[in-house]
PDB file of C-alpha atoms in Angstrom:
ATOM      1  CA  MET A 492      -9.648 -63.426  -2.599  1.00 92.00           C
ATOM      2  CA  PRO A 493     -10.647 -65.019  -5.793  1.00 93.00           C
ATOM      3  CA  ASP A 494     -14.066 -64.924  -7.487  1.00 96.00           C
ATOM      4  CA  GLY A 495     -14.802 -68.925  -6.945  1.00 96.00           C
ATOM      5  CA  VAL A 496     -13.979 -68.391  -2.893  1.00 97.00           C
ATOM      6  CA  TRP A 497     -16.522 -65.391  -2.188  1.00 97.00           C
ATOM      7  CA  LYS A 498     -19.184 -66.362  -4.532  1.00 97.00           C
ATOM      8  CA  ARG A 499     -19.377 -69.542  -2.901  1.00 97.00           C
ATOM      9  CA  VAL A 500     -19.259 -68.403   0.793  1.00 97.00           C
ATOM     10  CA  LEU A 501     -22.103 -65.995  -0.240  1.00 97.00           C
ATOM     11  CA  GLU A 502     -24.291 -68.743  -2.025  1.00 97.00           C
ATOM     12  CA  ASP A 503     -23.755 -71.037   0.857  1.00 96.00           C
ATOM     13  CA  VAL A 504     -24.691 -68.885   3.688  1.00 95.00           C
ATOM     14  CA  GLU A 505     -27.827 -67.629   1.312  1.00 94.00           C
ATOM     15  CA  SER A 506     -28.901 -71.519   0.711  1.00 92.00           C
ATOM     16  CA  TRP A 507     -29.088 -72.077   4.535  1.00 91.00           C
ATOM     17  CA  ILE A 508     -30.456 -68.439   5.986  1.00 89.00           C
ATOM     18  CA  GLY A 509     -33.571 -68.046   7.385  1.00 79.00           C
ATOM     19  CA  GLU A 510     -35.283 -65.521   9.348  1.00 65.00           C
ATOM     20  CA  THR A 511     -34.261 -66.674  12.889  1.00 66.00           C
ATOM     21  CA  GLU A 512     -30.601 -66.860  11.752  1.00 70.00           C
ATOM     22  CA  GLN A 513     -28.674 -64.105  12.332  1.00 80.00           C
ATOM     23  CA  VAL A 514     -25.502 -63.785  10.200  1.00 91.00           C
ATOM     24  CA  VAL A 515     -23.051 -60.900   9.900  1.00 94.00           C
ATOM     25  CA  LEU A 516     -20.572 -60.938   6.817  1.00 95.00           C
ATOM     26  CA  CYS A 517     -17.597 -58.964   7.658  1.00 95.00           C
ATOM     27  CA  PHE A 518     -15.238 -58.456   4.862  1.00 93.00           C
ATOM     28  CA  HIS A 519     -11.891 -57.462   6.435  1.00 88.00           C
ATOM     29  CA  GLY A 520      -8.832 -59.108   7.550  1.00 79.00           C
ATOM     30  CA  ALA A 521      -5.353 -58.249   8.301  1.00 75.00           C
ATOM     31  CA  GLY A 522      -5.357 -56.290   4.850  1.00 85.00           C
ATOM     32  CA  GLU A 523      -7.145 -53.454   3.966  1.00 94.00           C
ATOM     33  CA  PRO A 524     -10.681 -54.321   2.089  1.00 96.00           C
ATOM     34  CA  LEU A 525     -10.703 -51.523   0.028  1.00 97.00           C
ATOM     35  CA  LEU A 526      -7.951 -52.750  -2.062  1.00 95.00           C
ATOM     36  CA  HIS A 527     -10.110 -55.652  -3.257  1.00 95.00           C
ATOM     37  CA  PRO A 528     -10.874 -54.534  -7.094  1.00 94.00           C
ATOM     38  CA  LYS A 529     -14.252 -56.182  -6.918  1.00 96.00           C
ATOM     39  CA  LEU A 530     -15.127 -55.252  -3.566  1.00 97.00           C
ATOM     40  CA  LYS A 531     -18.076 -53.307  -4.878  1.00 97.00           C
ATOM     41  CA  GLU A 532     -19.221 -56.315  -6.511  1.00 98.00           C
ATOM     42  CA  ILE A 533     -18.982 -58.580  -3.588  1.00 97.00           C
ATOM     43  CA  LEU A 534     -20.849 -56.101  -1.536  1.00 98.00           C
ATOM     44  CA  SER A 535     -23.362 -55.865  -3.942  1.00 98.00           C
ATOM     45  CA  ARG A 536     -24.038 -59.368  -3.956  1.00 98.00           C
ATOM     46  CA  ALA A 537     -24.206 -59.963  -0.079  1.00 97.00           C
ATOM     47  CA  ARG A 538     -26.779 -56.847  -0.052  1.00 97.00           C
ATOM     48  CA  GLY A 539     -29.019 -59.505  -1.620  1.00 95.00           C
ATOM     49  CA  ILE A 540     -28.733 -61.921   1.093  1.00 94.00           C
ATOM     50  CA  ARG A 541     -32.118 -61.332   3.328  1.00 90.00           C
ATOM     51  CA  GLY A 542     -31.388 -61.381   6.669  1.00 89.00           C
ATOM     52  CA  ALA A 543     -27.636 -60.440   6.469  1.00 94.00           C
ATOM     53  CA  SER A 544     -25.557 -57.634   7.555  1.00 95.00           C
ATOM     54  CA  ILE A 545     -22.975 -56.410   6.217  1.00 97.00           C
ATOM     55  CA  GLY A 546     -19.959 -54.136   6.240  1.00 97.00           C
ATOM     56  CA  PHE A 547     -16.069 -53.796   6.680  1.00 97.00           C
ATOM     57  CA  MET A 548     -12.796 -52.396   8.595  1.00 97.00           C
ATOM     58  CA  THR A 549     -10.979 -49.906   6.679  1.00 97.00           C
ATOM     59  CA  ASN A 550      -8.349 -47.332   7.895  1.00 96.00           C
ATOM     60  CA  GLY A 551     -10.027 -44.826   5.365  1.00 97.00           C
ATOM     61  CA  MET A 552      -7.514 -43.884   2.956  1.00 97.00           C
ATOM     62  CA  LEU A 553      -9.183 -45.087  -0.460  1.00 97.00           C
ATOM     63  CA  LEU A 554     -12.778 -44.469   0.718  1.00 98.00           C
ATOM     64  CA  ASP A 555     -13.373 -41.440  -1.652  1.00 97.00           C
ATOM     65  CA  ARG A 556     -16.799 -39.549  -2.228  1.00 96.00           C
ATOM     66  CA  SER A 557     -17.461 -42.175  -4.999  1.00 97.00           C
ATOM     67  CA  TRP A 558     -16.506 -44.969  -2.341  1.00 98.00           C
ATOM     68  CA  ALA A 559     -18.940 -42.393  -0.315  1.00 98.00           C
ATOM     69  CA  ARG A 560     -22.297 -42.590  -2.189  1.00 97.00           C
ATOM     70  CA  PHE A 561     -21.742 -46.582  -3.331  1.00 98.00           C
ATOM     71  CA  LEU A 562     -22.093 -47.015   0.721  1.00 98.00           C
ATOM     72  CA  VAL A 563     -25.066 -45.040   1.577  1.00 98.00           C
ATOM     73  CA  ASP A 564     -26.855 -45.959  -1.972  1.00 98.00           C
ATOM     74  CA  LEU A 565     -26.490 -49.755  -1.510  1.00 98.00           C
ATOM     75  CA  PRO A 566     -26.342 -49.226   1.949  1.00 97.00           C
ATOM     76  CA  VAL A 567     -23.995 -51.424   3.595  1.00 98.00           C
ATOM     77  CA  ASP A 568     -24.839 -51.529   7.262  1.00 98.00           C
ATOM     78  CA  TRP A 569     -22.096 -50.529   9.470  1.00 98.00           C
ATOM     79  CA  VAL A 570     -18.624 -49.427   8.725  1.00 98.00           C
ATOM     80  CA  TRP A 571     -15.547 -49.405  11.090  1.00 98.00           C
ATOM     81  CA  PHE A 572     -12.922 -47.238  11.023  1.00 97.00           C
ATOM     82  CA  SER A 573      -9.382 -48.010  12.297  1.00 96.00           C
ATOM     83  CA  ILE A 574      -7.994 -44.251  13.138  1.00 96.00           C
ATOM     84  CA  ASP A 575      -5.099 -44.070  15.460  1.00 95.00           C
ATOM     85  CA  GLY A 576      -4.989 -40.768  17.015  1.00 92.00           C
ATOM     86  CA  ASN A 577      -6.746 -37.141  16.334  1.00 93.00           C
ATOM     87  CA  SER A 578      -3.714 -35.876  15.533  1.00 92.00           C
ATOM     88  CA  PRO A 579      -1.177 -36.840  12.809  1.00 93.00           C
ATOM     89  CA  LEU A 580       2.002 -37.053  15.060  1.00 89.00           C
ATOM     90  CA  ILE A 581       0.076 -39.859  16.426  1.00 92.00           C
ATOM     91  CA  ASN A 582      -1.917 -41.565  13.706  1.00 92.00           C
ATOM     92  CA  ASP A 583       0.641 -41.208  10.691  1.00 93.00           C
ATOM     93  CA  ARG A 584       3.504 -42.478  12.945  1.00 91.00           C
ATOM     94  CA  TYR A 585       1.998 -45.285  13.987  1.00 91.00           C
ATOM     95  CA  ARG A 586      -0.075 -46.026  10.735  1.00 89.00           C
ATOM     96  CA  LYS A 587       3.029 -45.956   8.090  1.00 88.00           C
ATOM     97  CA  GLY A 588       1.759 -44.907   4.723  1.00 90.00           C
ATOM     98  CA  SER A 589      -1.457 -42.816   6.304  1.00 91.00           C
ATOM     99  CA  ARG A 590      -1.918 -39.383   6.032  1.00 96.00           C
ATOM    100  CA  LEU A 591      -4.999 -38.454   9.082  1.00 97.00           C
ATOM    101  CA  GLU A 592      -5.729 -35.084   7.278  1.00 97.00           C
ATOM    102  CA  LYS A 593      -6.953 -37.215   3.792  1.00 97.00           C
ATOM    103  CA  ILE A 594      -8.312 -39.778   6.508  1.00 98.00           C
ATOM    104  CA  VAL A 595     -10.870 -37.508   8.231  1.00 98.00           C
ATOM    105  CA  ARG A 596     -11.595 -35.944   4.778  1.00 98.00           C
ATOM    106  CA  ASN A 597     -12.993 -38.986   3.825  1.00 98.00           C
ATOM    107  CA  VAL A 598     -14.884 -39.965   6.723  1.00 98.00           C
ATOM    108  CA  GLU A 599     -16.492 -36.583   6.677  1.00 98.00           C
ATOM    109  CA  GLY A 600     -17.474 -37.213   3.316  1.00 98.00           C
ATOM    110  CA  LEU A 601     -19.270 -40.581   4.284  1.00 98.00           C
ATOM    111  CA  ILE A 602     -20.905 -38.367   7.150  1.00 98.00           C
ATOM    112  CA  GLU A 603     -22.090 -35.783   4.182  1.00 98.00           C
ATOM    113  CA  GLU A 604     -23.696 -38.394   1.977  1.00 97.00           C
ATOM    114  CA  LYS A 605     -25.412 -40.055   4.795  1.00 98.00           C
ATOM    115  CA  GLU A 606     -26.784 -36.161   5.567  1.00 97.00           C
ATOM    116  CA  ARG A 607     -27.573 -35.506   2.403  1.00 95.00           C
ATOM    117  CA  LEU A 608     -29.912 -38.444   1.684  1.00 95.00           C
ATOM    118  CA  GLY A 609     -31.222 -38.430   5.438  1.00 96.00           C
ATOM    119  CA  SER A 610     -29.709 -42.032   5.751  1.00 97.00           C
ATOM    120  CA  GLY A 611     -29.165 -44.036   9.141  1.00 97.00           C
ATOM    121  CA  LEU A 612     -26.563 -46.020   7.459  1.00 98.00           C
ATOM    122  CA  PRO A 613     -24.180 -47.112   7.466  1.00 98.00           C
ATOM    123  CA  VAL A 614     -23.627 -46.937  10.894  1.00 98.00           C
ATOM    124  CA  LEU A 615     -20.231 -45.767  11.616  1.00 98.00           C
ATOM    125  CA  ASN A 616     -17.860 -46.897  14.339  1.00 98.00           C
ATOM    126  CA  PHE A 617     -14.144 -45.926  15.384  1.00 98.00           C
ATOM    127  CA  ASN A 618     -11.063 -47.948  16.933  1.00 98.00           C
ATOM    128  CA  MET A 619      -8.051 -46.260  18.249  1.00 97.00           C
ATOM    129  CA  VAL A 620      -5.180 -48.239  19.713  1.00 96.00           C
ATOM    130  CA  ALA A 621      -4.353 -46.912  23.083  1.00 95.00           C
ATOM    131  CA  TYR A 622      -0.558 -47.078  22.244  1.00 93.00           C
ATOM    132  CA  PRO A 623       2.048 -46.484  25.615  1.00 90.00           C
ATOM    133  CA  ASP A 624       2.692 -43.126  24.348  1.00 87.00           C
ATOM    134  CA  VAL A 625      -0.303 -42.079  23.907  1.00 91.00           C
ATOM    135  CA  GLY A 626      -2.220 -39.708  26.620  1.00 90.00           C
ATOM    136  CA  GLU A 627      -5.576 -39.561  28.125  1.00 94.00           C
ATOM    137  CA  LYS A 628      -5.609 -36.112  25.696  1.00 94.00           C
ATOM    138  CA  GLU A 629      -5.497 -37.715  23.052  1.00 95.00           C
ATOM    139  CA  ILE A 630      -8.188 -39.941  23.720  1.00 96.00           C
ATOM    140  CA  ASP A 631     -10.000 -37.193  24.827  1.00 97.00           C
ATOM    141  CA  SER A 632      -9.530 -35.649  21.700  1.00 96.00           C
ATOM    142  CA  TYR A 633     -10.595 -38.505  19.424  1.00 97.00           C
ATOM    143  CA  LEU A 634     -13.700 -39.283  21.593  1.00 98.00           C
ATOM    144  CA  LYS A 635     -15.073 -35.946  21.092  1.00 98.00           C
ATOM    145  CA  LYS A 636     -14.235 -35.723  17.567  1.00 97.00           C
ATOM    146  CA  TRP A 637     -16.034 -38.977  16.514  1.00 98.00           C
ATOM    147  CA  VAL A 638     -18.912 -39.724  19.318  1.00 98.00           C
ATOM    148  CA  PRO A 639     -21.227 -37.526  17.577  1.00 98.00           C
ATOM    149  CA  TYR A 640     -21.347 -39.578  13.974  1.00 98.00           C
ATOM    150  CA  ALA A 641     -20.846 -43.221  15.490  1.00 98.00           C
ATOM    151  CA  GLY A 642     -22.880 -46.143  16.889  1.00 98.00           C
ATOM    152  CA  CYS A 643     -19.671 -46.918  18.575  1.00 98.00           C
ATOM    153  CA  VAL A 644     -16.303 -45.620  19.913  1.00 98.00           C
ATOM    154  CA  SER A 645     -13.858 -47.949  21.222  1.00 98.00           C
ATOM    155  CA  ILE A 646     -10.579 -47.374  22.639  1.00 98.00           C
ATOM    156  CA  SER A 647      -8.411 -50.706  22.394  1.00 97.00           C
ATOM    157  CA  LYS A 648      -5.888 -51.793  24.774  1.00 95.00           C
ATOM    158  CA  PHE A 649      -2.121 -51.931  22.937  1.00 94.00           C
ATOM    159  CA  ARG A 650      -1.176 -55.642  22.362  1.00 90.00           C
ATOM    160  CA  PRO A 651       2.287 -56.035  20.844  1.00 87.00           C
ATOM    161  CA  ILE A 652       2.337 -58.744  17.653  1.00 81.00           C
ATOM    162  CA  PRO A 653       2.187 -61.468  18.465  1.00 83.00           C
ATOM    163  CA  SER A 654       0.899 -61.136  22.113  1.00 88.00           C
ATOM    164  CA  LYS A 655      -2.595 -62.227  22.882  1.00 92.00           C
ATOM    165  CA  ARG A 656      -2.376 -61.280  26.686  1.00 92.00           C
ATOM    166  CA  LEU A 657      -5.171 -58.713  27.518  1.00 94.00           C
ATOM    167  CA  LEU A 658      -5.665 -59.597  31.723  1.00 93.00           C
ATOM    168  CA  SER A 659      -3.670 -58.321  34.338  1.00 90.00           C
ATOM    169  CA  GLU A 660      -2.633 -60.869  36.931  1.00 90.00           C
ATOM    170  CA  GLU A 661      -5.216 -59.480  39.488  1.00 91.00           C
ATOM    171  CA  GLU A 662      -7.813 -60.139  36.607  1.00 91.00           C
ATOM    172  CA  ARG A 663      -6.430 -62.903  36.027  1.00 89.00           C
ATOM    173  CA  ARG A 664      -7.254 -64.307  39.365  1.00 90.00           C
ATOM    174  CA  ARG A 665     -10.710 -62.494  39.630  1.00 91.00           C
ATOM    175  CA  ILE A 666     -12.235 -63.502  36.565  1.00 93.00           C
ATOM    176  CA  SER A 667     -13.130 -67.122  36.037  1.00 92.00           C
ATOM    177  CA  TYR A 668     -12.474 -69.127  32.530  1.00 92.00           C
ATOM    178  CA  ARG A 669     -15.059 -69.928  29.890  1.00 93.00           C
ATOM    179  CA  PRO A 670     -14.286 -71.460  26.982  1.00 96.00           C
ATOM    180  CA  CYS A 671     -13.767 -68.703  24.092  1.00 96.00           C
ATOM    181  CA  PRO A 672     -16.935 -67.076  22.947  1.00 96.00           C
ATOM    182  CA  LEU A 673     -15.464 -66.629  19.399  1.00 96.00           C
ATOM    183  CA  LEU A 674     -15.148 -70.575  18.561  1.00 97.00           C
ATOM    184  CA  TYR A 675     -19.172 -70.613  19.108  1.00 96.00           C
ATOM    185  CA  ARG A 676     -19.961 -67.417  17.152  1.00 93.00           C
ATOM    186  CA  GLN A 677     -17.159 -66.762  14.563  1.00 94.00           C
ATOM    187  CA  MET A 678     -15.788 -68.227  11.208  1.00 95.00           C
ATOM    188  CA  VAL A 679     -12.568 -66.637   9.750  1.00 96.00           C
ATOM    189  CA  ILE A 680     -12.333 -67.582   5.942  1.00 96.00           C
ATOM    190  CA  SER A 681      -8.987 -66.935   4.423  1.00 95.00           C
ATOM    191  CA  TRP A 682      -8.417 -65.638   0.706  1.00 94.00           C
ATOM    192  CA  ASP A 683      -7.779 -68.993  -0.397  1.00 95.00           C
ATOM    193  CA  GLY A 684     -11.046 -70.785   1.050  1.00 97.00           C
ATOM    194  CA  LYS A 685      -9.578 -71.974   4.350  1.00 97.00           C
ATOM    195  CA  VAL A 686     -11.122 -71.958   7.725  1.00 97.00           C
ATOM    196  CA  GLY A 687      -8.524 -70.709  10.234  1.00 96.00           C
ATOM    197  CA  LEU A 688      -9.118 -71.113  14.134  1.00 96.00           C
ATOM    198  CA  CYS A 689     -10.313 -67.481  14.736  1.00 95.00           C
ATOM    199  CA  CYS A 690      -9.549 -63.839  14.369  1.00 92.00           C
ATOM    200  CA  GLU A 691      -6.521 -64.447  16.060  1.00 92.00           C
ATOM    201  CA  ASP A 692      -5.175 -67.307  14.073  1.00 92.00           C
ATOM    202  CA  ILE A 693      -3.786 -64.993  11.479  1.00 87.00           C
ATOM    203  CA  ASN A 694      -1.245 -67.286  10.040  1.00 89.00           C
ATOM    204  CA  MET A 695      -3.649 -69.827   9.705  1.00 91.00           C
ATOM    205  CA  GLU A 696      -2.154 -72.142  12.111  1.00 92.00           C
ATOM    206  CA  VAL A 697      -5.115 -74.267  12.835  1.00 95.00           C
ATOM    207  CA  VAL A 698      -7.286 -74.682   9.922  1.00 96.00           C
ATOM    208  CA  LEU A 699     -10.711 -76.091  10.581  1.00 97.00           C
ATOM    209  CA  GLY A 700     -11.423 -76.580   6.782  1.00 97.00           C
ATOM    210  CA  ASP A 701     -11.676 -75.299   3.287  1.00 98.00           C
ATOM    211  CA  VAL A 702     -14.629 -73.545   2.049  1.00 97.00           C
ATOM    212  CA  THR A 703     -13.804 -74.459  -1.370  1.00 96.00           C
ATOM    213  CA  GLU A 704     -14.394 -78.272  -0.578  1.00 96.00           C
ATOM    214  CA  GLU A 705     -17.301 -78.356   2.175  1.00 96.00           C
ATOM    215  CA  GLY A 706     -20.108 -76.449   3.098  1.00 96.00           C
ATOM    216  CA  ILE A 707     -20.181 -73.720   6.136  1.00 95.00           C
ATOM    217  CA  LEU A 708     -22.004 -75.556   8.192  1.00 94.00           C
ATOM    218  CA  GLU A 709     -20.420 -78.808   7.456  1.00 97.00           C
ATOM    219  CA  ILE A 710     -17.044 -77.257   8.811  1.00 98.00           C
ATOM    220  CA  PHE A 711     -18.628 -74.978  11.671  1.00 96.00           C
ATOM    221  CA  ASN A 712     -20.123 -78.119  13.084  1.00 96.00           C
ATOM    222  CA  GLY A 713     -17.248 -80.756  11.498  1.00 97.00           C
ATOM    223  CA  LYS A 714     -14.976 -83.122  13.816  1.00 97.00           C
ATOM    224  CA  ARG A 715     -11.894 -80.432  14.135  1.00 97.00           C
ATOM    225  CA  ALA A 716     -14.028 -77.472  15.462  1.00 97.00           C
ATOM    226  CA  CYS A 717     -16.061 -79.946  17.842  1.00 97.00           C
ATOM    227  CA  GLN A 718     -12.335 -80.939  19.262  1.00 97.00           C
ATOM    228  CA  VAL A 719     -11.511 -77.534  19.799  1.00 97.00           C
ATOM    229  CA  ARG A 720     -14.369 -76.871  21.447  1.00 97.00           C
ATOM    230  CA  ALA A 721     -14.568 -79.935  23.603  1.00 98.00           C
ATOM    231  CA  LEU A 722     -10.953 -78.880  24.715  1.00 97.00           C
ATOM    232  CA  HIS A 723     -11.980 -75.712  25.461  1.00 97.00           C
ATOM    233  CA  GLU A 724     -14.848 -76.752  27.651  1.00 97.00           C
ATOM    234  CA  ARG A 725     -12.980 -79.410  29.861  1.00 96.00           C
ATOM    235  CA  GLY A 726     -10.416 -76.596  30.489  1.00 93.00           C
ATOM    236  CA  GLU A 727      -7.350 -78.003  28.455  1.00 96.00           C
ATOM    237  CA  ARG A 728      -6.971 -75.016  25.831  1.00 94.00           C
ATOM    238  CA  GLU A 729      -3.285 -75.326  26.637  1.00 94.00           C
ATOM    239  CA  ARG A 730      -3.132 -78.302  24.775  1.00 95.00           C
ATOM    240  CA  ILE A 731      -3.996 -75.566  21.640  1.00 95.00           C
ATOM    241  CA  SER A 732      -0.834 -73.515  20.998  1.00 92.00           C
ATOM    242  CA  LEU A 733      -2.811 -70.662  19.944  1.00 93.00           C
ATOM    243  CA  CYS A 734      -4.876 -70.624  22.809  1.00 95.00           C
ATOM    244  CA  ARG A 735      -1.886 -71.207  25.560  1.00 92.00           C
ATOM    245  CA  GLU A 736      -1.172 -67.600  26.297  1.00 92.00           C
ATOM    246  CA  CYS A 737      -4.462 -66.063  24.569  1.00 95.00           C
ATOM    247  CA  ASP A 738      -6.682 -64.016  27.170  1.00 95.00           C
ATOM    248  CA  VAL A 739      -9.293 -63.157  24.206  1.00 95.00           C
ATOM    249  CA  TRP A 740     -11.663 -65.491  25.671  1.00 96.00           C
ATOM    250  CA  ALA A 741     -12.098 -63.007  28.553  1.00 96.00           C
ATOM    251  CA  SER A 742     -12.265 -59.802  26.047  1.00 94.00           C
ATOM    252  CA  ASP A 743     -15.887 -58.957  26.634  1.00 92.00           C
ATOM    253  CA  GLU A 744     -15.999 -59.459  30.038  1.00 95.00           C
ATOM    254  CA  VAL A 745     -17.144 -56.106  31.599  1.00 96.00           C
ATOM    255  CA  LEU A 746     -15.378 -54.730  34.464  1.00 95.00           C
ATOM    256  CA  SER A 747     -17.161 -51.697  34.917  1.00 96.00           C
ATOM    257  CA  GLU A 748     -19.950 -49.694  33.573  1.00 98.00           C
ATOM    258  CA  GLY A 749     -21.129 -46.464  33.735  1.00 98.00           C
ATOM    259  CA  GLU A 750     -22.429 -43.499  31.819  1.00 98.00           C
ATOM    260  CA  ARG A 751     -20.970 -40.454  30.004  1.00 97.00           C
ATOM    261  CA  GLU A 752     -22.233 -37.143  28.275  1.00 98.00           C
ATOM    262  CA  ILE A 753     -19.225 -36.670  25.285  1.00 98.00           C
ATOM    263  CA  SER A 754     -19.681 -33.537  22.903  1.00 97.00           C
ATOM    264  CA  GLY A 755     -23.479 -33.304  23.916  1.00 97.00           C
ATOM    265  CA  VAL A 756     -23.974 -37.273  23.145  1.00 98.00           C
ATOM    266  CA  LYS A 757     -25.026 -39.975  25.921  1.00 98.00           C
ATOM    267  CA  VAL A 758     -23.177 -42.595  25.654  1.00 98.00           C
ATOM    268  CA  LYS A 759     -22.501 -45.980  28.100  1.00 98.00           C
ATOM    269  CA  VAL A 760     -19.163 -46.702  28.883  1.00 98.00           C
ATOM    270  CA  LEU A 761     -17.824 -50.068  29.287  1.00 98.00           C
ATOM    271  CA  GLU A 762     -14.659 -51.017  30.371  1.00 97.00           C
ATOM    272  CA  LYS A 763     -13.682 -54.685  29.629  1.00 96.00           C
ATOM    273  CA  PRO A 764      -9.816 -56.168  29.617  1.00 95.00           C
ATOM    274  CA  SER A 765      -9.787 -55.825  25.572  1.00 95.00           C
ATOM    275  CA  GLY A 766     -10.232 -51.817  26.334  1.00 96.00           C
ATOM    276  CA  VAL A 767     -12.893 -48.797  26.985  1.00 98.00           C
ATOM    277  CA  VAL A 768     -16.390 -49.183  24.371  1.00 98.00           C
ATOM    278  CA  TYR A 769     -18.581 -45.769  24.259  1.00 98.00           C
ATOM    279  CA  ILE A 770     -21.863 -46.930  22.930  1.00 98.00           C
ATOM    280  CA  ARG A 771     -24.452 -44.419  21.773  1.00 97.00           C
ATOM    281  CA  LEU A 772     -27.490 -44.523  24.130  1.00 97.00           C
TER     282      LEU A 772
END
């Protein structure tokens, strides 16, 4: 993402954000954000926007001590780690080129920096994909490893690319359809300034606008975005090719809820169509 795009976006947000708005700025997407040569500058600029919560998702390979100090000193509000297993046999096989041993060292370095400065930020969250050959033993080991340091740990349901199916046939009959919440609470801006329909639109199939030509609020409340929402509200989402076979509208539906203690930490356990979420109490 070139300077002209991210600077324009942040200036735009700063121009209208107030005390009543809650804006979360997520600096990630289909790639690894730590590869961006100006990510520190971007995060520093975003930190100056009053009322904005900032963070990013990372595979952790490049998050060395220098990065750890920066993230705690700034601070960023949260970091999501995508780590797919608690053993190299699992993680390194699915994440080609990554090394779990190095990732764990990097995460532990960030934890140590937080402890050294007595800081609660950034809040650390972890996500693991439950691939078909990943058993309960691996998942339990993952939870025991990271829950003590996390605000949230999620075990996501495996979806083969490009599938957006989450619901079983029984769940599809039982759960009443509702317009997709992502259309009302999310704006995905690509590296070139194009605005996609949602986070599932990784190839920018449905372009709602361009932030280099229009303001964020103009696009969010614009004709194209409103047309898409209206189709969902009328139950006609099948007219949008990207939405036709998508269950992500139901991803936050709570199927069951309970509490559990993991490694001495009490967590709320929410089972959803997208997976199981463990939230620190």
